[in-house]
Short mmCIF file of C-alpha atoms in Angstrom, two decimals:
data_model
loop_
_atom_site.label_atom_id
_atom_site.label_comp_id
_atom_site.label_asym_id
_atom_site.label_seq_id
_atom_site.Cartn_x
_atom_site.Cartn_y
_atom_site.Cartn_z
CA MET A 1 -4.26 -17.61 1.09
CA ASP A 2 -4.25 -15.40 -1.94
CA PHE A 3 -7.40 -13.14 -2.59
CA ALA A 4 -7.14 -14.08 -6.35
CA SER A 5 -6.83 -17.90 -5.88
CA TYR A 6 -9.57 -20.32 -6.69
CA THR A 7 -9.47 -21.52 -3.14
CA PHE A 8 -10.26 -18.05 -1.75
CA ILE A 9 -12.97 -17.16 -4.50
CA TYR A 10 -14.81 -20.50 -4.63
CA LEU A 11 -14.41 -21.81 -1.08
CA PHE A 12 -13.43 -19.26 1.51
CA LEU A 13 -15.35 -16.24 0.31
CA PRO A 14 -18.81 -17.96 0.00
CA PHE A 15 -18.60 -19.41 3.51
CA TYR A 16 -17.48 -15.98 4.76
CA ILE A 17 -20.44 -14.17 3.08
CA ILE A 18 -22.96 -16.62 4.08
CA SER A 19 -21.76 -16.64 7.72
CA ILE A 20 -21.94 -12.86 7.97
CA PHE A 21 -25.43 -12.78 6.32
CA PHE A 22 -26.95 -15.15 8.90
CA LEU A 23 -25.24 -13.45 11.87
CA LYS A 24 -26.66 -10.08 10.73
CA LYS A 25 -30.05 -11.58 10.03
CA PHE A 26 -30.50 -12.92 13.57
CA HIS A 27 -28.74 -9.78 15.07
CA LEU A 28 -25.79 -11.83 16.51
CA ASN A 29 -22.38 -10.62 17.43
CA ILE A 30 -20.08 -11.06 14.29
CA ARG A 31 -16.76 -10.55 16.25
CA TYR A 32 -15.98 -14.15 16.98
CA SER A 33 -16.98 -15.11 13.38
CA LEU A 34 -14.46 -12.53 11.96
CA ILE A 35 -11.73 -13.90 14.33
CA PHE A 36 -12.40 -17.50 13.23
CA PHE A 37 -12.21 -16.48 9.51
CA SER A 38 -9.03 -14.49 10.13
CA VAL A 39 -7.33 -17.39 11.94
CA VAL A 40 -8.25 -19.82 9.20
CA PHE A 41 -7.07 -17.31 6.54
CA TYR A 42 -3.55 -16.92 8.18
CA VAL A 43 -3.07 -20.57 9.27
CA PHE A 44 -3.77 -21.67 5.65
CA TYR A 45 -0.48 -19.93 4.88
CA SER A 46 1.59 -20.94 7.85
CA PHE A 47 0.59 -22.32 11.30
CA GLY A 48 4.13 -21.53 12.69
CA PHE A 49 3.92 -17.97 11.76
CA PHE A 50 0.44 -17.65 13.11
CA VAL A 51 1.86 -18.83 16.50
CA LEU A 52 4.52 -16.16 16.32
CA LEU A 53 1.78 -13.50 15.59
CA LEU A 54 -0.34 -14.89 18.52
CA ILE A 55 2.55 -14.64 20.94
CA LEU A 56 3.11 -11.01 19.89
CA ILE A 57 -0.54 -10.25 20.38
CA LEU A 58 -0.60 -11.78 23.97
CA ILE A 59 2.64 -9.88 24.89
CA ASN A 60 1.12 -6.61 23.63
CA PHE A 61 -2.17 -7.20 25.32
CA PHE A 62 -0.27 -7.75 28.72
CA PHE A 63 1.50 -4.41 28.15
CA LEU A 64 -1.83 -2.62 27.78
CA LYS A 65 -2.63 -3.48 31.34
CA LEU A 66 0.52 -1.90 32.72
CA LYS A 67 0.96 1.66 33.89
CA LYS A 68 2.07 4.14 31.31
CA PHE A 69 5.76 4.50 31.73
CA LYS A 70 8.04 5.54 28.93
CA PHE A 71 10.32 2.53 29.67
CA TYR A 72 7.42 0.16 29.11
CA LEU A 73 6.62 1.88 25.78
CA LEU A 74 10.21 1.65 24.56
CA LEU A 75 10.49 -1.99 25.66
CA ILE A 76 7.36 -3.13 23.86
CA ILE A 77 8.33 -1.28 20.65
CA ILE A 78 11.65 -3.10 20.78
CA ILE A 79 9.86 -6.44 21.33
CA ASN A 80 7.63 -5.84 18.39
CA LEU A 81 10.57 -4.87 16.11
CA LEU A 82 12.72 -7.88 17.08
CA PRO A 83 10.81 -10.46 14.83
CA LEU A 84 10.84 -7.92 11.94
CA ILE A 85 14.60 -7.41 12.25
CA PHE A 86 15.34 -11.05 12.62
CA PHE A 87 13.33 -12.23 9.61
CA LYS A 88 13.60 -9.27 7.22
CA TYR A 89 16.74 -7.29 8.11
CA LEU A 90 19.25 -9.78 9.60
CA GLY A 91 20.66 -10.87 6.33
CA PHE A 92 20.99 -7.06 5.29
CA ILE A 93 22.91 -6.43 8.51
CA PHE A 94 25.11 -9.42 8.00
CA ASP A 95 25.86 -8.60 4.50
CA ASN A 96 27.05 -5.07 5.34
CA LEU A 97 28.93 -6.16 8.45
CA SER A 98 30.86 -8.68 6.28
CA ILE A 99 31.84 -5.91 3.84
CA ILE A 100 32.83 -3.40 6.60
CA PHE A 101 34.88 -5.82 8.75
CA ASP A 102 35.95 -8.16 5.90
CA VAL A 103 34.48 -11.26 7.63
CA ASN A 104 32.27 -14.10 6.33
CA LEU A 105 29.06 -14.10 8.35
CA ASN A 106 26.54 -16.88 7.76
CA ASN A 107 23.59 -15.33 5.92
CA SER A 108 21.03 -17.89 5.11
CA LYS A 109 17.75 -16.23 3.75
CA LEU A 110 14.82 -16.80 6.13
CA PRO A 111 11.24 -17.11 4.92
CA LEU A 112 9.28 -13.96 5.75
CA PRO A 113 6.20 -14.18 7.92
CA LEU A 114 3.20 -13.08 5.85
CA GLY A 115 2.28 -9.40 6.51
CA ILE A 116 4.90 -8.86 9.13
CA SER A 117 5.82 -5.37 8.22
CA PHE A 118 2.13 -4.32 8.18
CA TYR A 119 1.06 -5.92 11.41
CA THR A 120 4.26 -4.78 13.25
CA PHE A 121 3.53 -1.14 12.29
CA GLN A 122 -0.14 -1.56 13.37
CA ILE A 123 0.71 -2.90 16.74
CA ILE A 124 3.29 -0.25 17.32
CA SER A 125 0.79 2.45 16.30
CA PHE A 126 -1.57 0.99 18.82
CA GLN A 127 0.92 1.11 21.69
CA LEU A 128 1.81 4.67 20.78
CA ASP A 129 -1.91 5.61 20.91
CA ASN A 130 -2.32 3.77 24.10
CA TYR A 131 0.64 5.71 25.64
CA THR A 132 -0.96 9.08 24.95
CA LYS A 133 -4.48 8.09 25.79
CA LYS A 134 -5.54 4.90 27.70
CA ILE A 135 -7.24 2.38 25.54
CA ASP A 136 -9.27 -0.14 27.55
CA TRP A 137 -10.25 -3.02 25.11
CA LYS A 138 -11.23 -6.57 25.70
CA PHE A 139 -8.79 -9.19 24.40
CA SER A 140 -11.32 -10.31 21.65
CA LYS A 141 -11.49 -6.77 20.28
CA PHE A 142 -7.69 -6.30 20.41
CA LEU A 143 -7.19 -9.75 18.73
CA LEU A 144 -9.56 -8.84 15.91
CA TYR A 145 -7.95 -5.44 15.43
CA ILE A 146 -4.59 -7.15 14.76
CA ILE A 147 -5.63 -10.24 12.87
CA PHE A 148 -8.72 -8.90 10.84
CA PHE A 149 -7.95 -10.81 7.64
CA PRO A 150 -8.87 -8.24 4.96
CA GLN A 151 -6.09 -5.93 5.96
CA LEU A 152 -3.77 -8.25 7.93
CA ILE A 153 -1.39 -9.03 5.06
CA SER A 154 -0.99 -5.77 3.10
CA GLY A 155 -2.77 -3.03 4.99
CA PRO A 156 -4.02 -0.44 5.24
CA ILE A 157 -2.53 0.16 8.61
CA ILE A 158 -5.52 1.00 10.87
CA ARG A 159 -5.30 3.41 13.87
CA SER A 160 -7.15 2.35 17.02
CA ASN A 161 -9.68 5.15 16.85
CA GLU A 162 -10.63 4.20 13.31
CA PHE A 163 -11.24 0.58 14.35
CA THR A 164 -13.41 1.66 17.35
CA GLU A 165 -15.52 4.11 15.35
CA ASN A 166 -16.32 1.62 12.50
CA ILE A 167 -16.50 -1.97 13.80
CA LYS A 168 -20.00 -2.95 14.80
CA GLU A 169 -20.89 -5.30 17.65
CA LYS A 170 -24.21 -6.19 15.96
CA ILE A 171 -25.14 -5.47 12.45
CA ILE A 172 -28.78 -4.64 11.50
CA SER A 173 -29.99 -6.99 8.86
CA ASN A 174 -31.54 -4.36 6.55
CA THR A 175 -27.99 -2.88 5.78
CA PHE A 176 -26.61 -6.04 4.39
CA SER A 177 -28.22 -5.66 0.94
CA ASN A 178 -26.39 -2.28 0.26
CA ASP A 179 -23.21 -3.57 1.89
CA PHE A 180 -23.34 -6.71 -0.31
CA LYS A 181 -23.58 -4.74 -3.53
CA ILE A 182 -20.89 -2.23 -2.71
CA ALA A 183 -18.49 -4.99 -1.30
CA THR A 184 -18.94 -7.26 -4.26
CA SER A 185 -18.35 -4.39 -6.71
CA LEU A 186 -15.07 -3.40 -4.86
CA ILE A 187 -13.88 -6.96 -4.92
CA ILE A 188 -14.56 -7.35 -8.65
CA ILE A 189 -12.72 -4.10 -9.35
CA GLY A 190 -9.78 -5.08 -7.21
CA LEU A 191 -9.61 -8.57 -8.85
CA PHE A 192 -9.75 -6.88 -12.31
CA LYS A 193 -6.85 -4.59 -11.42
CA LYS A 194 -4.81 -7.52 -10.16
CA VAL A 195 -5.70 -10.42 -12.47
CA VAL A 196 -6.21 -8.54 -15.72
CA LEU A 197 -4.06 -5.44 -15.49
CA ALA A 198 -1.28 -6.13 -13.13
CA ASN A 199 -0.47 -9.69 -14.16
CA ASN A 200 -0.31 -8.71 -17.84
CA LEU A 201 1.69 -5.54 -17.10
CA GLN A 202 4.24 -7.59 -15.17
CA ILE A 203 4.56 -10.01 -18.18
CA SER A 204 4.85 -7.21 -20.64
CA SER A 205 7.37 -5.27 -18.53
CA GLU A 206 9.61 -8.28 -18.13
CA GLU A 207 9.47 -9.16 -21.85
CA LEU A 208 10.56 -5.56 -22.73
CA LEU A 209 13.52 -5.61 -20.38
CA GLY A 210 14.50 -9.16 -21.56
CA ALA A 211 15.00 -8.02 -25.05
CA ASN A 212 18.42 -8.23 -26.58
CA ASP A 213 18.45 -4.66 -28.03
CA TYR A 214 17.91 -2.13 -25.29
CA GLY A 215 16.17 0.80 -27.13
CA ILE A 216 15.14 3.87 -25.25
CA LEU A 217 11.52 3.15 -26.09
CA LYS A 218 11.74 -0.30 -24.63
CA LEU A 219 13.39 0.84 -21.43
CA PHE A 220 10.86 3.64 -21.00
CA LEU A 221 7.89 1.38 -21.57
CA SER A 222 9.35 -1.37 -19.29
CA SER A 223 9.86 1.18 -16.41
CA LEU A 224 6.38 2.58 -16.95
CA GLY A 225 4.87 -0.85 -17.10
CA TYR A 226 6.54 -1.94 -13.88
CA LEU A 227 5.23 1.23 -12.02
CA PHE A 228 1.71 0.47 -13.31
CA TYR A 229 2.03 -3.32 -12.27
CA VAL A 230 2.98 -2.33 -8.80
CA TYR A 231 0.17 0.26 -8.57
CA PHE A 232 -2.68 -1.93 -9.84
CA ASP A 233 -1.28 -4.91 -7.92
CA PHE A 234 -1.36 -3.11 -4.59
CA SER A 235 -4.36 -0.83 -5.06
CA GLY A 236 -6.27 -3.86 -6.37
CA TYR A 237 -5.42 -5.68 -3.07
CA SER A 238 -6.64 -2.59 -1.13
CA ASP A 239 -9.95 -2.53 -3.04
CA ILE A 240 -10.41 -6.29 -2.36
CA ALA A 241 -9.66 -5.75 1.34
CA THR A 242 -12.11 -2.79 1.49
CA GLY A 243 -14.76 -5.01 -0.04
CA LEU A 244 -14.27 -7.91 2.30
CA ALA A 245 -14.46 -5.60 5.33
CA ARG A 246 -17.56 -4.06 3.97
CA TYR A 247 -19.35 -7.38 4.05
CA ALA A 248 -19.14 -7.11 7.80
CA GLY A 249 -20.25 -3.47 7.77
CA TYR A 250 -16.67 -2.21 8.45
CA LYS A 251 -15.19 0.56 6.37
CA LEU A 252 -11.38 0.59 6.09
CA PRO A 253 -9.46 3.83 5.65
CA ILE A 254 -8.45 4.85 2.24
CA ASN A 255 -5.12 3.55 1.09
CA PHE A 256 -4.80 4.81 -2.54
CA ASN A 257 -6.31 8.04 -3.98
CA SER A 258 -5.31 8.20 -7.61
CA PRO A 259 -1.56 8.76 -6.82
CA LEU A 260 -0.72 8.46 -10.54
CA LYS A 261 -2.94 11.55 -11.30
CA ALA A 262 -0.64 13.58 -8.97
CA LYS A 263 0.96 16.65 -10.41
CA SER A 264 3.86 16.63 -8.04
CA LEU A 265 5.93 14.12 -6.01
CA ILE A 266 4.52 15.61 -2.71
CA ILE A 267 1.02 14.84 -3.81
CA PHE A 268 2.00 11.40 -5.18
CA TRP A 269 3.35 10.28 -1.77
CA ARG A 270 0.36 11.84 0.00
CA ASN A 271 -1.97 9.68 -2.12
CA TRP A 272 0.21 6.36 -2.46
CA HIS A 273 -0.06 3.93 0.42
CA ILE A 274 -1.70 6.49 2.49
CA SER A 275 -1.70 4.61 5.77
CA LEU A 276 2.09 4.05 5.71
CA THR A 277 2.75 7.58 4.65
CA ARG A 278 0.50 8.77 7.59
CA PHE A 279 2.34 6.51 10.11
CA LEU A 280 5.72 7.71 9.17
CA THR A 281 4.64 11.26 8.97
CA ASP A 282 3.11 11.15 12.42
CA TYR A 283 5.67 9.06 14.20
CA ILE A 284 8.93 9.81 12.34
CA PHE A 285 8.88 13.01 10.25
CA ASN A 286 6.91 15.16 12.62
CA LYS A 287 8.92 13.98 15.72
CA ILE A 288 12.36 14.54 14.08
CA PHE A 289 11.30 17.98 12.57
CA TYR A 290 9.82 19.15 16.00
CA ARG A 291 12.98 18.04 17.83
CA LEU A 292 15.30 19.77 15.35
CA SER A 293 13.10 22.93 15.32
CA SER A 294 13.04 23.04 19.13
CA SER A 295 16.89 22.85 19.33
CA LYS A 296 18.57 26.21 20.25
CA TYR A 297 21.28 25.41 17.76
CA LEU A 298 18.92 24.50 14.79
CA ASP A 299 15.66 26.43 15.39
CA LYS A 300 16.50 29.03 12.75
CA PHE A 301 17.57 26.46 10.13
CA THR A 302 14.08 25.50 9.01
CA TYR A 303 15.04 24.24 5.68
CA LEU A 304 17.94 22.27 6.81
CA ASN A 305 15.66 20.63 9.44
CA LEU A 306 13.11 19.81 6.65
CA ILE A 307 15.81 18.18 4.53
CA ILE A 308 17.08 16.08 7.48
CA SER A 309 13.55 15.07 8.37
CA VAL A 310 12.52 14.16 4.73
CA PHE A 311 15.78 12.10 4.07
CA THR A 312 15.48 10.24 7.37
CA THR A 313 11.82 9.38 6.80
CA PHE A 314 12.36 8.30 3.09
CA ALA A 315 15.43 6.23 4.06
CA LEU A 316 12.95 4.26 6.27
CA VAL A 317 10.39 4.19 3.42
CA GLY A 318 13.16 2.60 1.18
CA LEU A 319 14.23 0.00 3.78
CA TRP A 320 10.62 -0.83 4.62
CA HIS A 321 10.21 -1.82 0.96
CA GLY A 322 13.15 -4.19 1.15
CA ALA A 323 16.35 -4.93 3.05
CA TYR A 324 18.70 -3.92 0.21
CA LEU A 325 20.94 -0.94 -0.51
CA SER A 326 19.02 -0.54 -3.77
CA THR A 327 15.68 -0.04 -1.91
CA LEU A 328 17.47 2.47 0.50
CA LEU A 329 18.49 4.34 -2.68
CA PHE A 330 14.87 4.08 -3.98
CA GLY A 331 13.72 5.96 -0.78
CA LEU A 332 16.49 8.45 -0.81
CA LEU A 333 15.84 9.43 -4.56
CA ASN A 334 12.15 9.99 -3.67
CA GLY A 335 13.28 12.04 -0.70
CA LEU A 336 15.49 14.15 -2.95
CA GLY A 337 12.47 14.59 -5.30
CA ILE A 338 10.33 15.76 -2.41
CA ILE A 339 13.02 18.40 -1.53
CA PHE A 340 13.29 19.73 -5.01
CA ASN A 341 9.39 19.74 -5.17
CA HIS A 342 9.36 21.99 -2.01
CA ILE A 343 12.00 24.25 -3.64
CA TRP A 344 9.82 24.44 -6.75
CA LYS A 345 6.71 25.35 -4.76
CA LEU A 346 8.58 28.03 -2.87
CA GLY A 347 9.74 29.65 -6.08
CA PHE A 348 6.75 29.23 -8.34
CA GLU A 349 3.58 28.76 -6.36
CA ASN A 350 2.42 32.40 -6.98
CA ARG A 351 3.59 32.45 -10.68
CA GLN A 352 2.09 31.17 -13.94
CA LEU A 353 4.27 28.06 -13.75
CA ASN A 354 2.05 26.77 -10.82
CA PHE A 355 0.19 23.77 -12.17
CA GLU A 356 -2.98 24.59 -10.04
CA LYS A 357 -3.48 27.74 -12.22
CA ASN A 358 -2.61 26.22 -15.54
CA PHE A 359 -4.61 23.35 -17.01
CA ILE A 360 -2.16 22.14 -19.64
CA LEU A 361 0.86 22.50 -17.23
CA GLY A 362 -0.94 20.35 -14.83
CA TYR A 363 -0.90 17.35 -17.26
CA ILE A 364 2.85 18.08 -18.02
CA PHE A 365 3.68 17.91 -14.43
CA ASN A 366 1.59 14.79 -13.92
CA PHE A 367 3.55 13.09 -16.69
CA ILE A 368 6.92 14.30 -15.17
CA THR A 369 5.88 12.92 -11.77
CA ILE A 370 5.04 9.55 -13.41
CA ILE A 371 8.42 9.43 -15.30
CA TYR A 372 10.51 10.31 -12.11
CA VAL A 373 8.69 7.67 -9.98
CA SER A 374 9.04 4.99 -12.79
CA PHE A 375 12.90 5.89 -12.87
CA THR A 376 13.14 5.45 -8.98
CA MET A 377 11.24 2.14 -9.37
CA ILE A 378 14.38 0.64 -11.10
CA PHE A 379 15.98 0.66 -7.58
CA PHE A 380 12.94 -0.98 -6.11
CA ARG A 381 12.68 -3.54 -8.93
CA PHE A 382 16.26 -4.84 -8.79
CA ASN A 383 17.85 -5.70 -5.56
CA ASP A 384 21.30 -6.09 -6.93
CA LEU A 385 23.22 -2.77 -7.56
CA GLU A 386 25.52 -4.46 -10.24
CA VAL A 387 22.45 -5.30 -12.21
CA ILE A 388 21.22 -1.61 -11.89
CA ASN A 389 24.67 -0.26 -12.78
CA SER A 390 24.78 -2.59 -15.97
CA ILE A 391 21.34 -1.22 -17.11
CA PHE A 392 22.60 2.44 -16.91
CA HIS A 393 25.86 1.48 -18.71
CA ILE A 394 24.05 -0.26 -21.67
CA GLU A 395 24.34 1.82 -24.87
CA PHE A 396 20.60 2.59 -25.56
CA ILE A 397 19.64 3.08 -29.00
CA TRP A 398 16.69 5.15 -30.35
CA ASN A 399 15.10 3.34 -33.20
CA PHE A 400 13.65 5.77 -35.56
CA ASP A 401 11.95 3.03 -37.72
CA PRO A 402 8.16 3.90 -37.48
CA LEU A 403 7.21 0.32 -38.27
CA GLU A 404 9.43 -0.99 -35.35
CA ILE A 405 8.00 1.56 -32.95
CA MET A 406 4.37 0.59 -33.89
CA ARG A 407 5.31 -3.08 -33.45
CA ILE A 408 6.59 -2.54 -29.96
CA ILE A 409 3.73 -0.38 -29.01
CA LYS A 410 1.15 -2.86 -30.46
CA ASN A 411 2.80 -5.77 -28.62
CA HIS A 412 2.67 -3.85 -25.32
CA ILE A 413 -0.47 -1.84 -25.70
CA ILE A 414 -1.50 -2.80 -22.19
CA ILE A 415 1.08 -0.19 -20.86
CA LEU A 416 -0.37 2.64 -22.87
CA LEU A 417 -3.89 1.54 -21.88
CA SER A 418 -2.86 1.57 -18.27
CA LEU A 419 -1.38 5.07 -18.65
CA PHE A 420 -4.76 6.21 -20.15
CA ILE A 421 -6.58 4.59 -17.15
CA VAL A 422 -4.55 5.99 -14.37
CA MET A 423 -4.68 9.49 -15.79
CA PHE A 424 -8.32 9.78 -16.86
CA PHE A 425 -10.49 7.09 -15.40
CA PRO A 426 -12.44 7.71 -12.09
CA ASN A 427 -11.24 6.17 -8.93
CA ILE A 428 -13.23 4.45 -6.24
CA LEU A 429 -14.32 7.60 -4.50
CA GLU A 430 -15.60 8.92 -7.83
CA LEU A 431 -17.26 5.68 -8.83
CA PHE A 432 -19.21 5.26 -5.56
CA LYS A 433 -19.99 8.86 -5.15
CA ASN A 434 -23.31 8.23 -3.34
CA ASP A 435 -21.71 5.93 -0.77
CA GLN A 436 -19.15 6.64 1.94
CA VAL A 437 -16.79 3.75 0.95
CA TYR A 438 -13.91 4.65 3.31
CA SER A 439 -13.99 5.48 7.10
CA ASN A 440 -11.81 8.63 6.84
CA ILE A 441 -13.11 10.31 3.64
CA GLN A 442 -16.28 12.38 3.57
CA VAL A 443 -17.49 12.88 0.06
CA LYS A 444 -19.67 15.98 -0.48
CA HIS A 445 -23.00 15.36 -2.35
CA ASN A 446 -22.51 15.75 -6.11
CA GLN A 447 -18.73 16.29 -5.65
CA TYR A 448 -18.23 13.71 -8.31
CA LYS A 449 -20.24 13.29 -11.50
CA TYR A 450 -19.40 9.99 -13.10
CA ILE A 451 -21.12 6.65 -13.58
CA SER A 452 -24.22 5.94 -11.46
CA THR A 453 -23.86 3.18 -8.87
CA LYS A 454 -26.79 1.30 -10.38
CA TYR A 455 -25.15 1.22 -13.86
CA LEU A 456 -21.89 0.33 -12.37
CA ILE A 457 -23.26 -2.74 -10.52
CA ASN A 458 -25.68 -3.98 -13.19
CA PHE A 459 -23.64 -3.47 -16.37
CA LEU A 460 -19.97 -2.83 -15.76
CA MET A 461 -19.32 -5.50 -13.01
CA PRO A 462 -20.49 -8.43 -15.16
CA ILE A 463 -18.20 -7.30 -17.97
CA LEU A 464 -15.23 -7.08 -15.65
CA SER A 465 -16.07 -10.49 -14.18
CA ILE A 466 -15.75 -12.10 -17.57
CA PHE A 467 -12.19 -10.65 -18.02
CA ILE A 468 -11.39 -11.83 -14.44
CA PHE A 469 -12.30 -15.42 -15.02
CA TYR A 470 -10.61 -15.60 -18.32
CA ASN A 471 -7.26 -14.43 -16.84
CA LEU A 472 -7.70 -16.13 -13.37
CA SER A 473 -5.54 -19.13 -14.43
CA LYS A 474 -2.45 -16.75 -14.98
CA GLN A 475 -2.63 -15.56 -11.44
CA LYS A 476 0.64 -14.55 -9.63
CA ASN A 477 1.15 -13.69 -6.01
CA PHE A 478 0.54 -10.10 -4.83
CA ILE A 479 3.85 -8.24 -4.78
CA TYR A 480 3.22 -6.85 -1.30
CA PHE A 481 3.13 -10.34 0.15
CA MET A 482 6.96 -9.95 0.37
CA PHE A 483 6.39 -7.30 3.08
#
């Protein structure tokens, strides 16, 4: 079920809100209601894939009761990875084996279980946490932790301690009014990002790339438009997920923190898909870097260890985003950018070229970061290396006709509007400065001085709602459903 569909907005969502309201009002346990709605949400997409998810949950819960041995941990991680490898990476493996050994392996593309990459990582994260410290949960709590529908399909990837600290067994009725206002506002903002911005950006980006004449301006705007499309699509989903969880009194961890305002690639990846970056940093990058630095042969080669750790981590970032050589290159190019970013910091962090000390330079670096990420997005966008190669070999022409340039910009003004929004508009933390929207971000009082929450809810939300309902018929699936 799609968050931006008529079925969800007009049928599922009202029943969900009403159910939570009455359970809170009479001080009843909402856990089983959340499990029920989560099951209905996923079964609506596929009953068969829900059975697969339920089997994984039962197996993982059984392993929680076993003694903590490294062999058991390794075994359960492998068990969790097998469905992901089978459905997502088997074709990729067969394709490359066919090329290497010159054989014809049958490669029929399998349908991908909804959210398999997200819930696989979340389950593995839980097992790793359980190995370091025993987690004694009832089955109903563990079940809800995995299938909680707001974040099941596209994250954020929640750690066990975040779930324990925030989920409430009984919700006091007098908190529902504030939760309802904040949650509804978050959902409206998320739907606006998806339905109004992302969908139109996707259309505009495709039209530019489908033109017969590949001018430099068209390629630049198309790449920029595609990056903004992915950002608004995914961050919009995260805002909706945060709002849906908030109805139940639960605060999700932050998943986006204005990454396109980043003045370096390091900051960009620190603020883009934060829960995935955190997972890979904790369990991949830190482990590899520690092992290399602890080796008696490599302990003195700090920068070599850093390079190996970064490239390995970003290779996984690329493959996580798709089982293609192009997405692997997407990850490696971002890893290369991170390495150069570290070199830059090392050479200039105490000089005037440091963007933190130069206001104008900060905006220049912000724009450079956006341009580089939009360039790497070409490898994320197209799964065929031949298509990518043909794009780079086209004779691009810069058209100096002012009227033609103005016509292109006018027809695709949504891209420039999006550039202005991502660089200068306040984010969720700034909009809701008086409310702790996320579970893992503490906002200091008066840290942000933007629109008041009262003005936001009473004036801005109705305006955004009008745009949403006008564009809802053009709805397309969220891009991260493919993961």
